[in-house]
Amino acid sequence: MSFSSIVKEELSKKISSARHCQIAELAAIYSFCGSFVQKNKENSYIFFNFENVLVANKCFTLMKKAFTIYSGCDFVNQIAYDEKSLTISVNDKELCEKIQDALESFSVTERTCCRRAYLRGAYLCGGSTTDPGKSYHLEIVCKNKKSADKIIELFETFDVDAKLVERGRYYIVYIKDSNKIVLALNVFEAPVALMEYENTIIMKEMRNSINRQNNCDVANLNKTVSAAQSVISDIKQLMGTAEYENLPDNIKEVAMLRVEYPDASLKELGEMLTPPLGKSGVNHRLRKLSEMARKRS
């Protein structure tokens, strides 16, 4: 199951007990999946068309609670077709007008809780979130710019910075910052998905940190090995020369150990000396040998 499916499954089960929040979420669903048709003075219809059965069932539940309608009414139908989409239609003129007035009211998102509900409904209809183990991206696909601008405006009230991009004939509201996506999931009131998202981020950051440390260690090791090989080459160039024979015994001792133990660290070489010598002392003597070799070149 994709992460988007996990989020939507959780959100589909979230039914607010407050009627104003039920209407706010329905308003978002209507904006994304609904339409109002008035054939004549006596006949009006409201249609909801869905591809996700979870969203369709939630829409019907919200309508039942907010407008006291129920399955089996002669003016409410649920029709599955093509095994891919589901249509909910209301064909009672008075009820249609009542629903339309409620869903298109400017006050539908006045309350903070209703703004959460509206964004939740918008995500259910047009939203998706990539697996946080791969990348950080949440988006809501809108049919028009007006709808997209409203989503961005509502996100801003929760300090969620969403961006807008036009893709073909659609407008995409998107978030790419992992912390902002966490905030968005909190706005939607999806605590289980939010926790899974955060846990995945933590594990991903831990793996990245370990990989960076390993890469750093490998780079340092390669650097150390390269430096050691360069010094060994310098020492071998000096060996057998009068200059080398005239060197103090403590420098020649370091030189011999370096050649004998090419993989040893400076600290390990220092501990082999008699008396032991620190890293800086060993490094100073090896540097002196390299300088002598460069002067002979």
Coordinates of C-alpha atoms in Angstrom, one line a residue:
M1 CA 0.0 0.0 0.0
S2 CA 1.3 3.4 -1.0
F3 CA 1.8 6.1 1.7
S4 CA -0.9 8.2 0.1
S5 CA -3.3 5.2 0.5
I6 CA -2.3 4.9 4.1
V7 CA -3.1 8.6 4.7
K8 CA -6.4 8.5 2.8
E9 CA -7.6 5.4 4.6
E10 CA -7.0 7.0 7.9
L11 CA -8.7 10.3 6.9
S12 CA -11.7 8.4 5.4
K13 CA -12.4 7.2 8.9
K14 CA -12.2 10.6 10.5
I15 CA -15.8 11.9 10.9
S16 CA -16.2 15.1 12.8
S17 CA -19.1 15.3 15.3
A18 CA -19.6 19.0 14.5
R19 CA -22.1 19.8 11.7
H20 CA -20.1 22.9 10.6
C21 CA -17.0 20.7 10.1
Q22 CA -19.0 18.1 8.2
I23 CA -20.2 20.8 5.8
A24 CA -16.7 22.2 5.5
E25 CA -15.3 18.9 4.5
L26 CA -18.2 18.3 2.1
A27 CA -17.6 21.7 0.6
A28 CA -14.0 20.7 -0.3
I29 CA -15.3 17.3 -1.8
Y30 CA -17.9 19.2 -3.7
S31 CA -15.3 21.6 -5.1
F32 CA -13.1 18.7 -6.3
C33 CA -15.7 16.0 -7.3
G34 CA -19.1 17.6 -7.4
S35 CA -21.3 19.6 -9.7
F36 CA -24.7 21.2 -9.6
V37 CA -27.1 20.9 -12.6
Q38 CA -30.4 22.7 -13.0
K39 CA -32.2 21.3 -16.0
N40 CA -35.3 23.5 -15.5
K41 CA -37.3 25.2 -12.8
E42 CA -38.5 22.0 -11.3
N43 CA -35.4 19.7 -11.7
S44 CA -32.0 20.2 -10.1
Y45 CA -29.3 17.7 -9.5
I46 CA -26.1 17.5 -7.4
F47 CA -23.6 14.9 -8.6
F48 CA -20.5 13.6 -6.9
N49 CA -18.2 11.4 -9.0
F50 CA -15.4 9.4 -7.3
E51 CA -12.7 7.0 -8.2
N52 CA -11.9 6.1 -4.6
V53 CA -14.6 4.1 -2.9
L54 CA -13.4 5.2 0.6
V55 CA -13.9 8.9 -0.4
A56 CA -17.3 8.1 -1.9
N57 CA -18.5 6.3 1.3
K58 CA -17.2 9.2 3.5
C59 CA -19.0 11.7 1.3
F60 CA -22.2 9.8 1.7
T61 CA -21.8 9.5 5.5
L62 CA -21.1 13.3 5.8
M63 CA -24.2 14.1 3.7
K64 CA -26.3 11.7 5.8
K65 CA -25.1 13.4 9.0
A66 CA -25.1 17.0 7.8
F67 CA -28.3 17.0 5.8
T68 CA -30.2 14.1 7.3
I69 CA -30.4 12.0 4.1
Y70 CA -30.0 8.2 4.0
S71 CA -29.4 5.5 1.5
G72 CA -32.7 4.3 0.0
C73 CA -34.3 7.7 -0.5
D74 CA -35.8 8.0 -3.9
F75 CA -33.8 11.2 -4.5
V76 CA -30.4 9.8 -3.5
N77 CA -28.6 7.2 -5.6
Q78 CA -25.3 5.4 -5.4
I79 CA -24.3 3.9 -8.7
A80 CA -21.1 2.0 -9.4
Y81 CA -20.0 1.8 -13.0
D82 CA -16.9 0.6 -15.0
E83 CA -15.7 -0.9 -11.7
K84 CA -13.6 2.3 -11.3
S85 CA -15.9 5.1 -10.3
L86 CA -18.9 5.8 -8.1
T87 CA -21.6 8.4 -8.5
I88 CA -23.7 9.9 -5.7
S89 CA -26.6 12.0 -7.0
V90 CA -29.3 14.1 -5.3
N91 CA -32.2 14.9 -7.5
D92 CA -34.6 16.7 -5.1
K93 CA -34.7 20.4 -6.1
E94 CA -35.3 21.8 -2.6
L95 CA -32.6 19.6 -1.0
C96 CA -30.2 20.3 -3.8
E97 CA -30.5 24.1 -3.3
K98 CA -30.1 23.6 0.5
I99 CA -27.0 21.6 0.0
Q100 CA -25.5 24.0 -2.6
D101 CA -26.1 27.1 -0.5
A102 CA -24.4 25.4 2.5
L103 CA -21.4 24.1 0.5
E104 CA -20.8 27.4 -1.4
S105 CA -21.2 29.7 1.7
F106 CA -18.3 32.1 2.3
S107 CA -18.4 31.3 6.0
V108 CA -17.7 27.6 5.5
T109 CA -14.1 27.9 6.5
E110 CA -14.3 30.6 9.2
R111 CA -13.5 28.3 12.1
T112 CA -10.0 26.8 12.5
C113 CA -11.6 23.3 12.9
C114 CA -13.5 23.9 9.6
R115 CA -10.3 24.9 7.8
R116 CA -8.8 21.6 8.9
A117 CA -11.8 19.7 7.7
Y118 CA -11.8 21.5 4.3
L119 CA -8.1 20.7 3.7
R120 CA -8.8 17.1 4.8
G121 CA -11.5 16.9 2.2
A122 CA -9.3 18.5 -0.5
Y123 CA -6.5 16.0 0.2
L124 CA -8.9 13.0 0.1
C125 CA -10.1 14.1 -3.4
G126 CA -6.9 15.4 -5.0
G127 CA -4.0 14.7 -2.7
S128 CA -1.0 12.4 -2.7
T129 CA 2.2 12.0 -0.7
T130 CA 5.4 10.2 -1.8
D131 CA 7.0 7.6 0.4
P132 CA 9.2 9.6 2.7
G133 CA 11.9 6.9 2.4
K134 CA 12.3 8.1 -1.2
S135 CA 11.6 11.8 -1.3
Y136 CA 9.6 14.5 0.4
H137 CA 6.6 15.7 -1.6
L138 CA 3.0 16.3 -0.9
E139 CA 0.6 17.7 -3.5
I140 CA -3.1 18.4 -4.1
V141 CA -4.2 18.5 -7.7
C142 CA -6.8 21.3 -8.3
K143 CA -9.1 21.8 -11.4
N144 CA -8.7 25.6 -11.4
K145 CA -6.5 28.3 -9.9
K146 CA -9.3 29.7 -7.7
S147 CA -9.5 26.3 -5.9
A148 CA -5.6 26.1 -5.7
D149 CA -5.3 29.6 -4.3
K150 CA -7.9 28.8 -1.6
I151 CA -5.9 25.7 -0.5
I152 CA -2.7 27.7 -0.3
E153 CA -4.5 30.4 1.7
L154 CA -5.9 27.9 4.2
F155 CA -2.5 26.2 4.6
E156 CA -1.0 29.6 5.4
T157 CA -3.3 29.9 8.4
F158 CA -1.5 26.9 9.9
D159 CA 2.0 28.2 8.9
V160 CA 2.3 25.6 6.2
D161 CA 4.2 27.2 3.2
A162 CA 2.7 25.6 0.1
K163 CA 3.7 26.4 -3.5
L164 CA 1.7 26.4 -6.8
V165 CA 2.7 25.1 -10.2
E166 CA 0.6 24.7 -13.4
R167 CA 0.8 21.2 -14.9
G168 CA -1.2 21.0 -18.1
R169 CA -4.8 22.0 -17.4
Y170 CA -4.4 21.4 -13.7
Y171 CA -3.0 23.5 -10.8
I172 CA -0.8 21.7 -8.3
V173 CA -0.4 22.9 -4.7
Y174 CA 2.7 21.2 -3.4
I175 CA 5.0 21.0 -0.3
K176 CA 8.5 19.7 -0.5
D177 CA 9.8 20.4 3.0
S178 CA 9.6 17.4 5.3
N179 CA 8.8 19.5 8.4
K180 CA 6.0 21.3 6.5
I181 CA 4.6 18.0 5.3
V182 CA 4.5 16.8 8.9
L183 CA 2.6 20.0 9.8
A184 CA 0.2 19.3 6.9
L185 CA -0.5 15.8 8.1
N186 CA -1.2 17.3 11.6
V187 CA -3.6 19.8 10.0
F188 CA -5.4 16.9 8.3
E189 CA -5.6 15.2 11.7
A190 CA -3.9 12.0 10.6
P191 CA -1.8 11.1 13.7
V192 CA -1.0 7.5 12.7
A193 CA 0.3 8.5 9.2
L194 CA 2.1 11.4 10.8
M195 CA 4.0 9.2 13.3
E196 CA 4.9 6.7 10.5
Y197 CA 6.2 9.7 8.4
E198 CA 8.3 11.0 11.2
N199 CA 9.7 7.6 12.0
T200 CA 10.7 7.1 8.4
I201 CA 12.4 10.5 8.3
I202 CA 14.4 9.7 11.5
M203 CA 15.5 6.3 10.1
K204 CA 16.4 7.9 6.8
E205 CA 18.5 10.7 8.4
M206 CA 20.2 8.1 10.6
R207 CA 21.2 6.0 7.6
N208 CA 22.4 9.1 5.7
S209 CA 24.4 10.2 8.8
I210 CA 26.1 6.8 9.0
N211 CA 26.8 6.8 5.2
R212 CA 28.3 10.3 5.5
Q213 CA 30.5 9.1 8.4
N214 CA 31.6 6.0 6.5
N215 CA 32.4 8.0 3.4
C216 CA 34.4 10.5 5.6
D217 CA 36.3 7.6 7.2
V218 CA 37.1 6.0 3.9
A219 CA 38.2 9.4 2.5
N220 CA 40.5 9.9 5.5
L221 CA 41.9 6.4 5.2
N222 CA 42.6 6.9 1.5
K223 CA 44.3 10.2 2.3
T224 CA 46.4 8.5 5.1
V225 CA 47.4 5.6 2.8
S226 CA 48.3 8.0 0.0
A227 CA 50.4 10.1 2.3
A228 CA 52.1 7.1 3.7
Q229 CA 53.0 5.7 0.3
S230 CA 54.4 9.1 -0.7
V231 CA 56.7 9.2 2.4
I232 CA 57.8 5.6 1.8
S233 CA 58.7 6.4 -1.7
D234 CA 60.8 9.4 -0.4
I235 CA 62.5 7.2 2.2
K236 CA 63.4 4.5 -0.3
Q237 CA 64.9 7.3 -2.5
L238 CA 67.1 8.4 0.3
M239 CA 68.2 5.0 1.6
G240 CA 71.8 4.1 0.6
T241 CA 72.8 7.8 0.2
A242 CA 75.4 9.6 2.4
E243 CA 72.7 12.0 3.5
Y244 CA 70.6 9.2 4.9
E245 CA 73.5 7.5 6.6
N246 CA 74.4 10.7 8.4
L247 CA 70.9 11.2 9.8
P248 CA 70.4 10.8 13.5
D249 CA 69.4 7.3 14.6
N250 CA 66.0 8.5 15.9
I251 CA 65.0 9.7 12.4
K252 CA 66.3 6.6 10.7
E253 CA 64.3 4.5 13.2
V254 CA 61.1 6.3 12.2
A255 CA 62.0 5.8 8.5
M256 CA 62.6 2.1 8.9
L257 CA 59.3 1.6 10.8
R258 CA 57.4 3.6 8.1
V259 CA 58.7 1.3 5.4
E260 CA 58.1 -1.9 7.5
Y261 CA 54.6 -0.9 8.5
P262 CA 53.0 1.0 5.6
D263 CA 49.4 0.7 7.0
A264 CA 50.2 1.9 10.5
S265 CA 48.9 5.3 11.7
L266 CA 51.3 8.0 13.0
K267 CA 50.1 7.2 16.5
E268 CA 50.9 3.5 16.1
L269 CA 54.4 4.3 14.7
G270 CA 55.0 6.6 17.6
E271 CA 54.1 3.8 20.1
M272 CA 56.7 1.5 18.4
L273 CA 59.6 3.9 19.0
T274 CA 61.9 3.8 22.0
P275 CA 61.1 5.9 23.8
P276 CA 57.5 6.4 22.4
L277 CA 56.8 9.5 20.5
G278 CA 53.6 11.5 19.8
K279 CA 51.9 11.9 16.4
S280 CA 53.3 15.4 15.9
G281 CA 56.8 14.2 16.6
V282 CA 56.5 11.3 14.1
N283 CA 55.0 13.6 11.5
H284 CA 57.8 16.1 12.0
R285 CA 60.5 13.5 11.3
L286 CA 58.7 12.0 8.3
R287 CA 58.2 15.5 6.9
K288 CA 61.9 16.2 7.2
L289 CA 62.7 13.0 5.3
S290 CA 60.3 14.1 2.5
E291 CA 61.9 17.5 2.3
M292 CA 65.4 15.9 1.9
A293 CA 64.0 13.7 -0.9
R294 CA 62.5 16.7 -2.7
K295 CA 65.8 18.6 -2.6
R296 CA 67.6 15.6 -4.2
S297 CA 65.0 15.5 -7.1

